[in-house]
Amino acid sequence: MKHAMTAGCGLSDEDAALVAGVRARRVRALARTITLIESSRADHQARAQQVLKALLPETGQRVRVGISGAPGVGKSTFIEALGLYLIGQGQRVAVLAVDPSSSVNGGSILGDKTRMERLSMTPHAYIRPSPAAGSPGGVAAHTREAMLVCEAAGFDVVIIETVGVGQSETAVAAMTDTFVLLQQAHGGDDLQAIKKGIVELADVMVFNKADLDRNATRLAMGQMQNALRLLRNSSHWAAPVLAVSAASGEGIDAFWDAVLQHRKRLAASGQLTEKRRKQAVDWMWTLIDMRLQKRFHNHGAVQAALPEQIAAVAAGCTTPAAAAAFLLDKL
């Protein structure tokens, strides 16, 4: 039977086939597994967790890179150039591209896969666009789980491209080894573009499109280096500021060397293992928060009382804190 339980492992025959397919590096099985993980159906979520548990021993040994930056900075072009470079070095590359969500149907608007045409055509790469669907931090709700499935499928490097909305793009730093911030010298007032929160998290700074105006790029890089000296004081790792041209491939090799040096430094000090342990625990709490919010909004008593409480707060008849406490008590 299709859903008969496989003895001793808690998996149905269908899900055991998914696990075997991912381990065998079959793209169709990989795609179907991520679709299962992204499903909002409770039965699909239960199955997905069993599949992930079965795949967990094959995860954790790959390079995880998060890439963020404002719209127009050239993230997709940069990632395509990087992916093709890595494939040329004998690596297999997975890209999890988080797109803005349509307000009509919740699907992806931009479709990063269409903007990485050359990379998507190689059998050594896998590109998965996912809608942000209201999830905070520039990543989709199940990006971390999708990353683990890609690792289990034998991809050497997993790249997560954030949605590209600015300062909120910090969740990706909590699920990758190296967090990269892309900048552009002609993005307006370069000092205004230096935002403390995201800069403090970035492990590598990259100025893309450096070939368009090399003098402006050098000036912007100098401003960033000065800002980093003011914002950060770490003996562990000084974030390098690099110039690249994704269109020509200039500087891609130096960028990847910096990523490997960062990961090597983390591993040598034992911080890579500790960082990943902390990330896993933090993600658990993130999922708890997300599911509690969903349970709250779907609770019948909360739904019944919500309109009256909203009206009371808007009219000034009660305080937001009192209304929140009243609604939470309904749980």
PDB file of N, CA and C in Angstrom, residues 15-101:
ATOM      1  N   ASP A  15       6.968   7.877   1.774  1.00  0.00           N
ATOM      2  CA  ASP A  15       7.971   8.757   2.359  1.00  0.00           C
ATOM      3  C   ASP A  15       9.344   8.096   2.400  1.00  0.00           C
ATOM      4  N   ALA A  16       9.367   6.776   2.587  1.00  0.00           N
ATOM      5  CA  ALA A  16      10.645   6.060   2.513  1.00  0.00           C
ATOM      6  C   ALA A  16      11.249   6.186   1.122  1.00  0.00           C
ATOM      7  N   ALA A  17      10.398   6.212   0.099  1.00  0.00           N
ATOM      8  CA  ALA A  17      10.873   6.409  -1.272  1.00  0.00           C
ATOM      9  C   ALA A  17      11.445   7.813  -1.451  1.00  0.00           C
ATOM     10  N   LEU A  18      10.825   8.804  -0.795  1.00  0.00           N
ATOM     11  CA  LEU A  18      11.357  10.164  -0.851  1.00  0.00           C
ATOM     12  C   LEU A  18      12.747  10.218  -0.230  1.00  0.00           C
ATOM     13  N   VAL A  19      12.905   9.598   0.936  1.00  0.00           N
ATOM     14  CA  VAL A  19      14.195   9.581   1.623  1.00  0.00           C
ATOM     15  C   VAL A  19      15.251   8.917   0.747  1.00  0.00           C
ATOM     16  N   ALA A  20      14.897   7.770   0.165  1.00  0.00           N
ATOM     17  CA  ALA A  20      15.844   7.060  -0.701  1.00  0.00           C
ATOM     18  C   ALA A  20      16.188   7.895  -1.922  1.00  0.00           C
ATOM     19  N   GLY A  21      15.189   8.589  -2.472  1.00  0.00           N
ATOM     20  CA  GLY A  21      15.423   9.420  -3.651  1.00  0.00           C
ATOM     21  C   GLY A  21      16.331  10.598  -3.356  1.00  0.00           C
ATOM     22  N   VAL A  22      16.145  11.234  -2.201  1.00  0.00           N
ATOM     23  CA  VAL A  22      17.017  12.350  -1.824  1.00  0.00           C
ATOM     24  C   VAL A  22      18.440  11.854  -1.634  1.00  0.00           C
ATOM     25  N   ARG A  23      18.586  10.724  -0.935  1.00  0.00           N
ATOM     26  CA  ARG A  23      19.929  10.174  -0.726  1.00  0.00           C
ATOM     27  C   ARG A  23      20.599   9.786  -2.044  1.00  0.00           C
ATOM     28  N   ALA A  24      19.787   9.395  -3.023  1.00  0.00           N
ATOM     29  CA  ALA A  24      20.316   9.013  -4.338  1.00  0.00           C
ATOM     30  C   ALA A  24      20.512  10.226  -5.244  1.00  0.00           C
ATOM     31  N   ARG A  25      20.250  11.434  -4.707  1.00  0.00           N
ATOM     32  CA  ARG A  25      20.460  12.694  -5.418  1.00  0.00           C
ATOM     33  C   ARG A  25      19.538  12.851  -6.622  1.00  0.00           C
ATOM     34  N   ARG A  26      18.315  12.352  -6.497  1.00  0.00           N
ATOM     35  CA  ARG A  26      17.340  12.510  -7.575  1.00  0.00           C
ATOM     36  C   ARG A  26      16.585  13.825  -7.367  1.00  0.00           C
ATOM     37  N   VAL A  27      16.633  14.682  -8.377  1.00  0.00           N
ATOM     38  CA  VAL A  27      16.080  16.031  -8.266  1.00  0.00           C
ATOM     39  C   VAL A  27      14.579  15.991  -8.009  1.00  0.00           C
ATOM     40  N   ARG A  28      13.864  15.082  -8.648  1.00  0.00           N
ATOM     41  CA  ARG A  28      12.419  15.012  -8.468  1.00  0.00           C
ATOM     42  C   ARG A  28      12.071  14.705  -7.005  1.00  0.00           C
ATOM     43  N   ALA A  29      12.804  13.778  -6.399  1.00  0.00           N
ATOM     44  CA  ALA A  29      12.558  13.447  -4.991  1.00  0.00           C
ATOM     45  C   ALA A  29      12.900  14.630  -4.089  1.00  0.00           C
ATOM     46  N   LEU A  30      13.956  15.348  -4.413  1.00  0.00           N
ATOM     47  CA  LEU A  30      14.347  16.534  -3.656  1.00  0.00           C
ATOM     48  C   LEU A  30      13.241  17.591  -3.709  1.00  0.00           C
ATOM     49  N   ALA A  31      12.741  17.854  -4.906  1.00  0.00           N
ATOM     50  CA  ALA A  31      11.692  18.863  -5.080  1.00  0.00           C
ATOM     51  C   ALA A  31      10.413  18.462  -4.349  1.00  0.00           C
ATOM     52  N   ARG A  32      10.038  17.191  -4.446  1.00  0.00           N
ATOM     53  CA  ARG A  32       8.810  16.721  -3.786  1.00  0.00           C
ATOM     54  C   ARG A  32       8.950  16.788  -2.264  1.00  0.00           C
ATOM     55  N   THR A  33      10.141  16.520  -1.756  1.00  0.00           N
ATOM     56  CA  THR A  33      10.363  16.574  -0.311  1.00  0.00           C
ATOM     57  C   THR A  33      10.239  18.009   0.196  1.00  0.00           C
ATOM     58  N   ILE A  34      10.821  18.969  -0.523  1.00  0.00           N
ATOM     59  CA  ILE A  34      10.718  20.368  -0.108  1.00  0.00           C
ATOM     60  C   ILE A  34       9.276  20.853  -0.214  1.00  0.00           C
ATOM     61  N   THR A  35       8.555  20.404  -1.237  1.00  0.00           N
ATOM     62  CA  THR A  35       7.136  20.751  -1.352  1.00  0.00           C
ATOM     63  C   THR A  35       6.353  20.224  -0.161  1.00  0.00           C
ATOM     64  N   LEU A  36       6.670  19.010   0.262  1.00  0.00           N
ATOM     65  CA  LEU A  36       6.016  18.432   1.444  1.00  0.00           C
ATOM     66  C   LEU A  36       6.314  19.269   2.683  1.00  0.00           C
ATOM     67  N   ILE A  37       7.560  19.693   2.831  1.00  0.00           N
ATOM     68  CA  ILE A  37       7.968  20.493   3.983  1.00  0.00           C
ATOM     69  C   ILE A  37       7.262  21.840   3.996  1.00  0.00           C
ATOM     70  N   GLU A  38       7.054  22.419   2.823  1.00  0.00           N
ATOM     71  CA  GLU A  38       6.448  23.745   2.729  1.00  0.00           C
ATOM     72  C   GLU A  38       4.929  23.723   2.837  1.00  0.00           C
ATOM     73  N   SER A  39       4.331  22.545   2.776  1.00  0.00           N
ATOM     74  CA  SER A  39       2.871  22.443   2.860  1.00  0.00           C
ATOM     75  C   SER A  39       2.366  22.888   4.236  1.00  0.00           C
ATOM     76  N   SER A  40       1.221  23.549   4.241  1.00  0.00           N
ATOM     77  CA  SER A  40       0.629  23.999   5.511  1.00  0.00           C
ATOM     78  C   SER A  40      -0.322  22.965   6.115  1.00  0.00           C
ATOM     79  N   ARG A  41      -0.570  21.864   5.407  1.00  0.00           N
ATOM     80  CA  ARG A  41      -1.463  20.831   5.932  1.00  0.00           C
ATOM     81  C   ARG A  41      -0.815  20.107   7.117  1.00  0.00           C
ATOM     82  N   ALA A  42      -1.602  19.885   8.150  1.00  0.00           N
ATOM     83  CA  ALA A  42      -1.078  19.250   9.366  1.00  0.00           C
ATOM     84  C   ALA A  42      -0.544  17.849   9.086  1.00  0.00           C
ATOM     85  N   ASP A  43      -1.250  17.071   8.251  1.00  0.00           N
ATOM     86  CA  ASP A  43      -0.773  15.713   7.961  1.00  0.00           C
ATOM     87  C   ASP A  43       0.530  15.747   7.168  1.00  0.00           C
ATOM     88  N   HIS A  44       0.664  16.731   6.266  1.00  0.00           N
ATOM     89  CA  HIS A  44       1.913  16.864   5.510  1.00  0.00           C
ATOM     90  C   HIS A  44       3.064  17.264   6.434  1.00  0.00           C
ATOM     91  N   GLN A  45       2.781  18.148   7.382  1.00  0.00           N
ATOM     92  CA  GLN A  45       3.819  18.567   8.315  1.00  0.00           C
ATOM     93  C   GLN A  45       4.305  17.401   9.176  1.00  0.00           C
ATOM     94  N   ALA A  46       3.369  16.545   9.596  1.00  0.00           N
ATOM     95  CA  ALA A  46       3.757  15.372  10.385  1.00  0.00           C
ATOM     96  C   ALA A  46       4.648  14.436   9.570  1.00  0.00           C
ATOM     97  N   ARG A  47       4.276  14.220   8.305  1.00  0.00           N
ATOM     98  CA  ARG A  47       5.102  13.383   7.422  1.00  0.00           C
ATOM     99  C   ARG A  47       6.471  14.019   7.188  1.00  0.00           C
ATOM    100  N   ALA A  48       6.477  15.340   6.976  1.00  0.00           N
ATOM    101  CA  ALA A  48       7.725  16.041   6.688  1.00  0.00           C
ATOM    102  C   ALA A  48       8.726  15.887   7.827  1.00  0.00           C
ATOM    103  N   GLN A  49       8.253  15.945   9.057  1.00  0.00           N
ATOM    104  CA  GLN A  49       9.162  15.824  10.199  1.00  0.00           C
ATOM    105  C   GLN A  49       9.768  14.430  10.282  1.00  0.00           C
ATOM    106  N   GLN A  50       8.996  13.418   9.924  1.00  0.00           N
ATOM    107  CA  GLN A  50       9.533  12.055   9.896  1.00  0.00           C
ATOM    108  C   GLN A  50      10.602  11.906   8.807  1.00  0.00           C
ATOM    109  N   VAL A  51      10.342  12.506   7.648  1.00  0.00           N
ATOM    110  CA  VAL A  51      11.317  12.455   6.547  1.00  0.00           C
ATOM    111  C   VAL A  51      12.596  13.181   6.950  1.00  0.00           C
ATOM    112  N   LEU A  52      12.469  14.349   7.570  1.00  0.00           N
ATOM    113  CA  LEU A  52      13.638  15.115   8.003  1.00  0.00           C
ATOM    114  C   LEU A  52      14.461  14.352   9.037  1.00  0.00           C
ATOM    115  N   LYS A  53      13.784  13.699   9.966  1.00  0.00           N
ATOM    116  CA  LYS A  53      14.504  12.911  10.970  1.00  0.00           C
ATOM    117  C   LYS A  53      15.323  11.803  10.302  1.00  0.00           C
ATOM    118  N   ALA A  54      14.743  11.173   9.282  1.00  0.00           N
ATOM    119  CA  ALA A  54      15.455  10.103   8.579  1.00  0.00           C
ATOM    120  C   ALA A  54      16.673  10.635   7.820  1.00  0.00           C
ATOM    121  N   LEU A  55      16.574  11.896   7.335  1.00  0.00           N
ATOM    122  CA  LEU A  55      17.662  12.485   6.542  1.00  0.00           C
ATOM    123  C   LEU A  55      18.724  13.170   7.394  1.00  0.00           C
ATOM    124  N   LEU A  56      18.417  13.407   8.658  1.00  0.00           N
ATOM    125  CA  LEU A  56      19.296  14.206   9.510  1.00  0.00           C
ATOM    126  C   LEU A  56      20.744  13.705   9.563  1.00  0.00           C
ATOM    127  N   PRO A  57      21.005  12.391   9.578  1.00  0.00           N
ATOM    128  CA  PRO A  57      22.405  11.937   9.620  1.00  0.00           C
ATOM    129  C   PRO A  57      23.227  12.360   8.406  1.00  0.00           C
ATOM    130  N   GLU A  58      22.562  12.682   7.280  1.00  0.00           N
ATOM    131  CA  GLU A  58      23.284  13.083   6.079  1.00  0.00           C
ATOM    132  C   GLU A  58      23.517  14.595   6.009  1.00  0.00           C
ATOM    133  N   THR A  59      23.131  15.327   7.039  1.00  0.00           N
ATOM    134  CA  THR A  59      23.248  16.787   7.016  1.00  0.00           C
ATOM    135  C   THR A  59      24.387  17.260   7.913  1.00  0.00           C
ATOM    136  N   GLY A  60      24.729  18.544   7.772  1.00  0.00           N
ATOM    137  CA  GLY A  60      25.668  19.172   8.697  1.00  0.00           C
ATOM    138  C   GLY A  60      27.102  19.275   8.238  1.00  0.00           C
ATOM    139  N   GLN A  61      27.439  18.678   7.087  1.00  0.00           N
ATOM    140  CA  GLN A  61      28.830  18.689   6.646  1.00  0.00           C
ATOM    141  C   GLN A  61      29.085  19.642   5.479  1.00  0.00           C
ATOM    142  N   ARG A  62      28.082  20.379   5.070  1.00  0.00           N
ATOM    143  CA  ARG A  62      28.207  21.224   3.876  1.00  0.00           C
ATOM    144  C   ARG A  62      28.470  22.686   4.248  1.00  0.00           C
ATOM    145  N   VAL A  63      28.811  23.476   3.251  1.00  0.00           N
ATOM    146  CA  VAL A  63      29.051  24.904   3.443  1.00  0.00           C
ATOM    147  C   VAL A  63      27.731  25.653   3.262  1.00  0.00           C
ATOM    148  N   ARG A  64      27.384  26.479   4.245  1.00  0.00           N
ATOM    149  CA  ARG A  64      26.136  27.235   4.221  1.00  0.00           C
ATOM    150  C   ARG A  64      26.449  28.725   4.127  1.00  0.00           C
ATOM    151  N   VAL A  65      25.937  29.369   3.083  1.00  0.00           N
ATOM    152  CA  VAL A  65      26.214  30.784   2.852  1.00  0.00           C
ATOM    153  C   VAL A  65      24.900  31.535   2.691  1.00  0.00           C
ATOM    154  N   GLY A  66      24.731  32.615   3.435  1.00  0.00           N
ATOM    155  CA  GLY A  66      23.573  33.482   3.289  1.00  0.00           C
ATOM    156  C   GLY A  66      23.983  34.773   2.612  1.00  0.00           C
ATOM    157  N   ILE A  67      23.180  35.223   1.647  1.00  0.00           N
ATOM    158  CA  ILE A  67      23.507  36.432   0.891  1.00  0.00           C
ATOM    159  C   ILE A  67      22.332  37.390   0.938  1.00  0.00           C
ATOM    160  N   SER A  68      22.604  38.602   1.400  1.00  0.00           N
ATOM    161  CA  SER A  68      21.570  39.618   1.532  1.00  0.00           C
ATOM    162  C   SER A  68      22.022  40.908   0.869  1.00  0.00           C
ATOM    163  N   GLY A  69      21.074  41.796   0.646  1.00  0.00           N
ATOM    164  CA  GLY A  69      21.370  43.088   0.040  1.00  0.00           C
ATOM    165  C   GLY A  69      20.100  43.706  -0.497  1.00  0.00           C
ATOM    166  N   ALA A  70      20.130  44.990  -0.709  1.00  0.00           N
ATOM    167  CA  ALA A  70      18.944  45.710  -1.168  1.00  0.00           C
ATOM    168  C   ALA A  70      18.583  45.314  -2.601  1.00  0.00           C
ATOM    169  N   PRO A  71      17.325  45.466  -2.993  1.00  0.00           N
ATOM    170  CA  PRO A  71      16.934  45.185  -4.380  1.00  0.00           C
ATOM    171  C   PRO A  71      17.775  46.010  -5.354  1.00  0.00           C
ATOM    172  N   GLY A  72      18.179  45.375  -6.451  1.00  0.00           N
ATOM    173  CA  GLY A  72      18.954  46.062  -7.465  1.00  0.00           C
ATOM    174  C   GLY A  72      20.451  45.973  -7.292  1.00  0.00           C
ATOM    175  N   VAL A  73      20.904  45.387  -6.169  1.00  0.00           N
ATOM    176  CA  VAL A  73      22.340  45.301  -5.933  1.00  0.00           C
ATOM    177  C   VAL A  73      22.978  44.176  -6.744  1.00  0.00           C
ATOM    178  N   GLY A  74      22.145  43.301  -7.296  1.00  0.00           N
ATOM    179  CA  GLY A  74      22.668  42.241  -8.167  1.00  0.00           C
ATOM    180  C   GLY A  74      22.877  40.918  -7.473  1.00  0.00           C
ATOM    181  N   LYS A  75      22.011  40.578  -6.512  1.00  0.00           N
ATOM    182  CA  LYS A  75      22.192  39.322  -5.764  1.00  0.00           C
ATOM    183  C   LYS A  75      22.104  38.105  -6.682  1.00  0.00           C
ATOM    184  N   SER A  76      21.088  38.064  -7.532  1.00  0.00           N
ATOM    185  CA  SER A  76      20.902  36.883  -8.384  1.00  0.00           C
ATOM    186  C   SER A  76      22.049  36.722  -9.375  1.00  0.00           C
ATOM    187  N   THR A  77      22.501  37.832  -9.960  1.00  0.00           N
ATOM    188  CA  THR A  77      23.633  37.774 -10.893  1.00  0.00           C
ATOM    189  C   THR A  77      24.893  37.320 -10.180  1.00  0.00           C
ATOM    190  N   PHE A  78      25.081  37.825  -8.973  1.00  0.00           N
ATOM    191  CA  PHE A  78      26.246  37.437  -8.176  1.00  0.00           C
ATOM    192  C   PHE A  78      26.199  35.950  -7.832  1.00  0.00           C
ATOM    193  N   ILE A  79      25.035  35.484  -7.411  1.00  0.00           N
ATOM    194  CA  ILE A  79      24.904  34.076  -7.038  1.00  0.00           C
ATOM    195  C   ILE A  79      25.104  33.175  -8.243  1.00  0.00           C
ATOM    196  N   GLU A  80      24.600  33.574  -9.398  1.00  0.00           N
ATOM    197  CA  GLU A  80      24.811  32.766 -10.596  1.00  0.00           C
ATOM    198  C   GLU A  80      26.293  32.679 -10.934  1.00  0.00           C
ATOM    199  N   ALA A  81      26.998  33.821 -10.878  1.00  0.00           N
ATOM    200  CA  ALA A  81      28.434  33.813 -11.156  1.00  0.00           C
ATOM    201  C   ALA A  81      29.177  32.946 -10.152  1.00  0.00           C
ATOM    202  N   LEU A  82      28.803  33.048  -8.878  1.00  0.00           N
ATOM    203  CA  LEU A  82      29.435  32.233  -7.843  1.00  0.00           C
ATOM    204  C   LEU A  82      29.144  30.756  -8.061  1.00  0.00           C
ATOM    205  N   GLY A  83      27.880  30.429  -8.360  1.00  0.00           N
ATOM    206  CA  GLY A  83      27.507  29.037  -8.588  1.00  0.00           C
ATOM    207  C   GLY A  83      28.264  28.416  -9.744  1.00  0.00           C
ATOM    208  N   LEU A  84      28.372  29.143 -10.840  1.00  0.00           N
ATOM    209  CA  LEU A  84      29.103  28.623 -12.001  1.00  0.00           C
ATOM    210  C   LEU A  84      30.592  28.458 -11.680  1.00  0.00           C
ATOM    211  N   TYR A  85      31.138  29.384 -10.895  1.00  0.00           N
ATOM    212  CA  TYR A  85      32.541  29.262 -10.477  1.00  0.00           C
ATOM    213  C   TYR A  85      32.741  28.004  -9.638  1.00  0.00           C
ATOM    214  N   LEU A  86      31.846  27.775  -8.680  1.00  0.00           N
ATOM    215  CA  LEU A  86      31.977  26.606  -7.801  1.00  0.00           C
ATOM    216  C   LEU A  86      31.815  25.308  -8.571  1.00  0.00           C
ATOM    217  N   ILE A  87      30.884  25.273  -9.512  1.00  0.00           N
ATOM    218  CA  ILE A  87      30.703  24.076 -10.340  1.00  0.00           C
ATOM    219  C   ILE A  87      31.969  23.811 -11.145  1.00  0.00           C
ATOM    220  N   GLY A  88      32.600  24.892 -11.602  1.00  0.00           N
ATOM    221  CA  GLY A  88      33.878  24.743 -12.302  1.00  0.00           C
ATOM    222  C   GLY A  88      34.967  24.184 -11.419  1.00  0.00           C
ATOM    223  N   GLN A  89      34.802  24.333 -10.098  1.00  0.00           N
ATOM    224  CA  GLN A  89      35.751  23.771  -9.134  1.00  0.00           C
ATOM    225  C   GLN A  89      35.357  22.370  -8.684  1.00  0.00           C
ATOM    226  N   GLY A  90      34.324  21.796  -9.327  1.00  0.00           N
ATOM    227  CA  GLY A  90      33.902  20.436  -9.006  1.00  0.00           C
ATOM    228  C   GLY A  90      32.869  20.332  -7.899  1.00  0.00           C
ATOM    229  N   GLN A  91      32.246  21.455  -7.519  1.00  0.00           N
ATOM    230  CA  GLN A  91      31.260  21.462  -6.443  1.00  0.00           C
ATOM    231  C   GLN A  91      29.838  21.331  -7.006  1.00  0.00           C
ATOM    232  N   ARG A  92      28.916  20.857  -6.158  1.00  0.00           N
ATOM    233  CA  ARG A  92      27.485  20.873  -6.473  1.00  0.00           C
ATOM    234  C   ARG A  92      26.845  21.963  -5.621  1.00  0.00           C
ATOM    235  N   VAL A  93      25.970  22.758  -6.238  1.00  0.00           N
ATOM    236  CA  VAL A  93      25.465  23.969  -5.593  1.00  0.00           C
ATOM    237  C   VAL A  93      23.943  23.975  -5.558  1.00  0.00           C
ATOM    238  N   ALA A  94      23.389  24.238  -4.390  1.00  0.00           N
ATOM    239  CA  ALA A  94      21.945  24.434  -4.241  1.00  0.00           C
ATOM    240  C   ALA A  94      21.696  25.881  -3.849  1.00  0.00           C
ATOM    241  N   VAL A  95      20.697  26.497  -4.473  1.00  0.00           N
ATOM    242  CA  VAL A  95      20.325  27.883  -4.181  1.00  0.00           C
ATOM    243  C   VAL A  95      18.877  27.909  -3.719  1.00  0.00           C
ATOM    244  N   LEU A  96      18.658  28.403  -2.524  1.00  0.00           N
ATOM    245  CA  LEU A  96      17.309  28.607  -2.001  1.00  0.00           C
ATOM    246  C   LEU A  96      17.034  30.103  -2.085  1.00  0.00           C
ATOM    247  N   ALA A  97      16.256  30.490  -3.083  1.00  0.00           N
ATOM    248  CA  ALA A  97      16.007  31.900  -3.368  1.00  0.00           C
ATOM    249  C   ALA A  97      14.640  32.286  -2.834  1.00  0.00           C
ATOM    250  N   VAL A  98      14.619  33.191  -1.875  1.00  0.00           N
ATOM    251  CA  VAL A  98      13.361  33.617  -1.256  1.00  0.00           C
ATOM    252  C   VAL A  98      12.867  34.868  -1.951  1.00  0.00           C
ATOM    253  N   ASP A  99      11.713  34.768  -2.606  1.00  0.00           N
ATOM    254  CA  ASP A  99      11.147  35.860  -3.380  1.00  0.00           C
ATOM    255  C   ASP A  99      10.061  36.582  -2.605  1.00  0.00           C
ATOM    256  N   PRO A 100       9.802  37.858  -2.951  1.00  0.00           N
ATOM    257  CA  PRO A 100       8.623  38.524  -2.401  1.00  0.00           C
ATOM    258  C   PRO A 100       7.369  37.764  -2.762  1.00  0.00           C
ATOM    259  N   SER A 101       6.348  37.842  -1.921  1.00  0.00           N
ATOM    260  CA  SER A 101       5.117  37.097  -2.135  1.00  0.00           C
ATOM    261  C   SER A 101       4.042  37.964  -2.766  1.00  0.00           C
TER     262      SER A 101
END
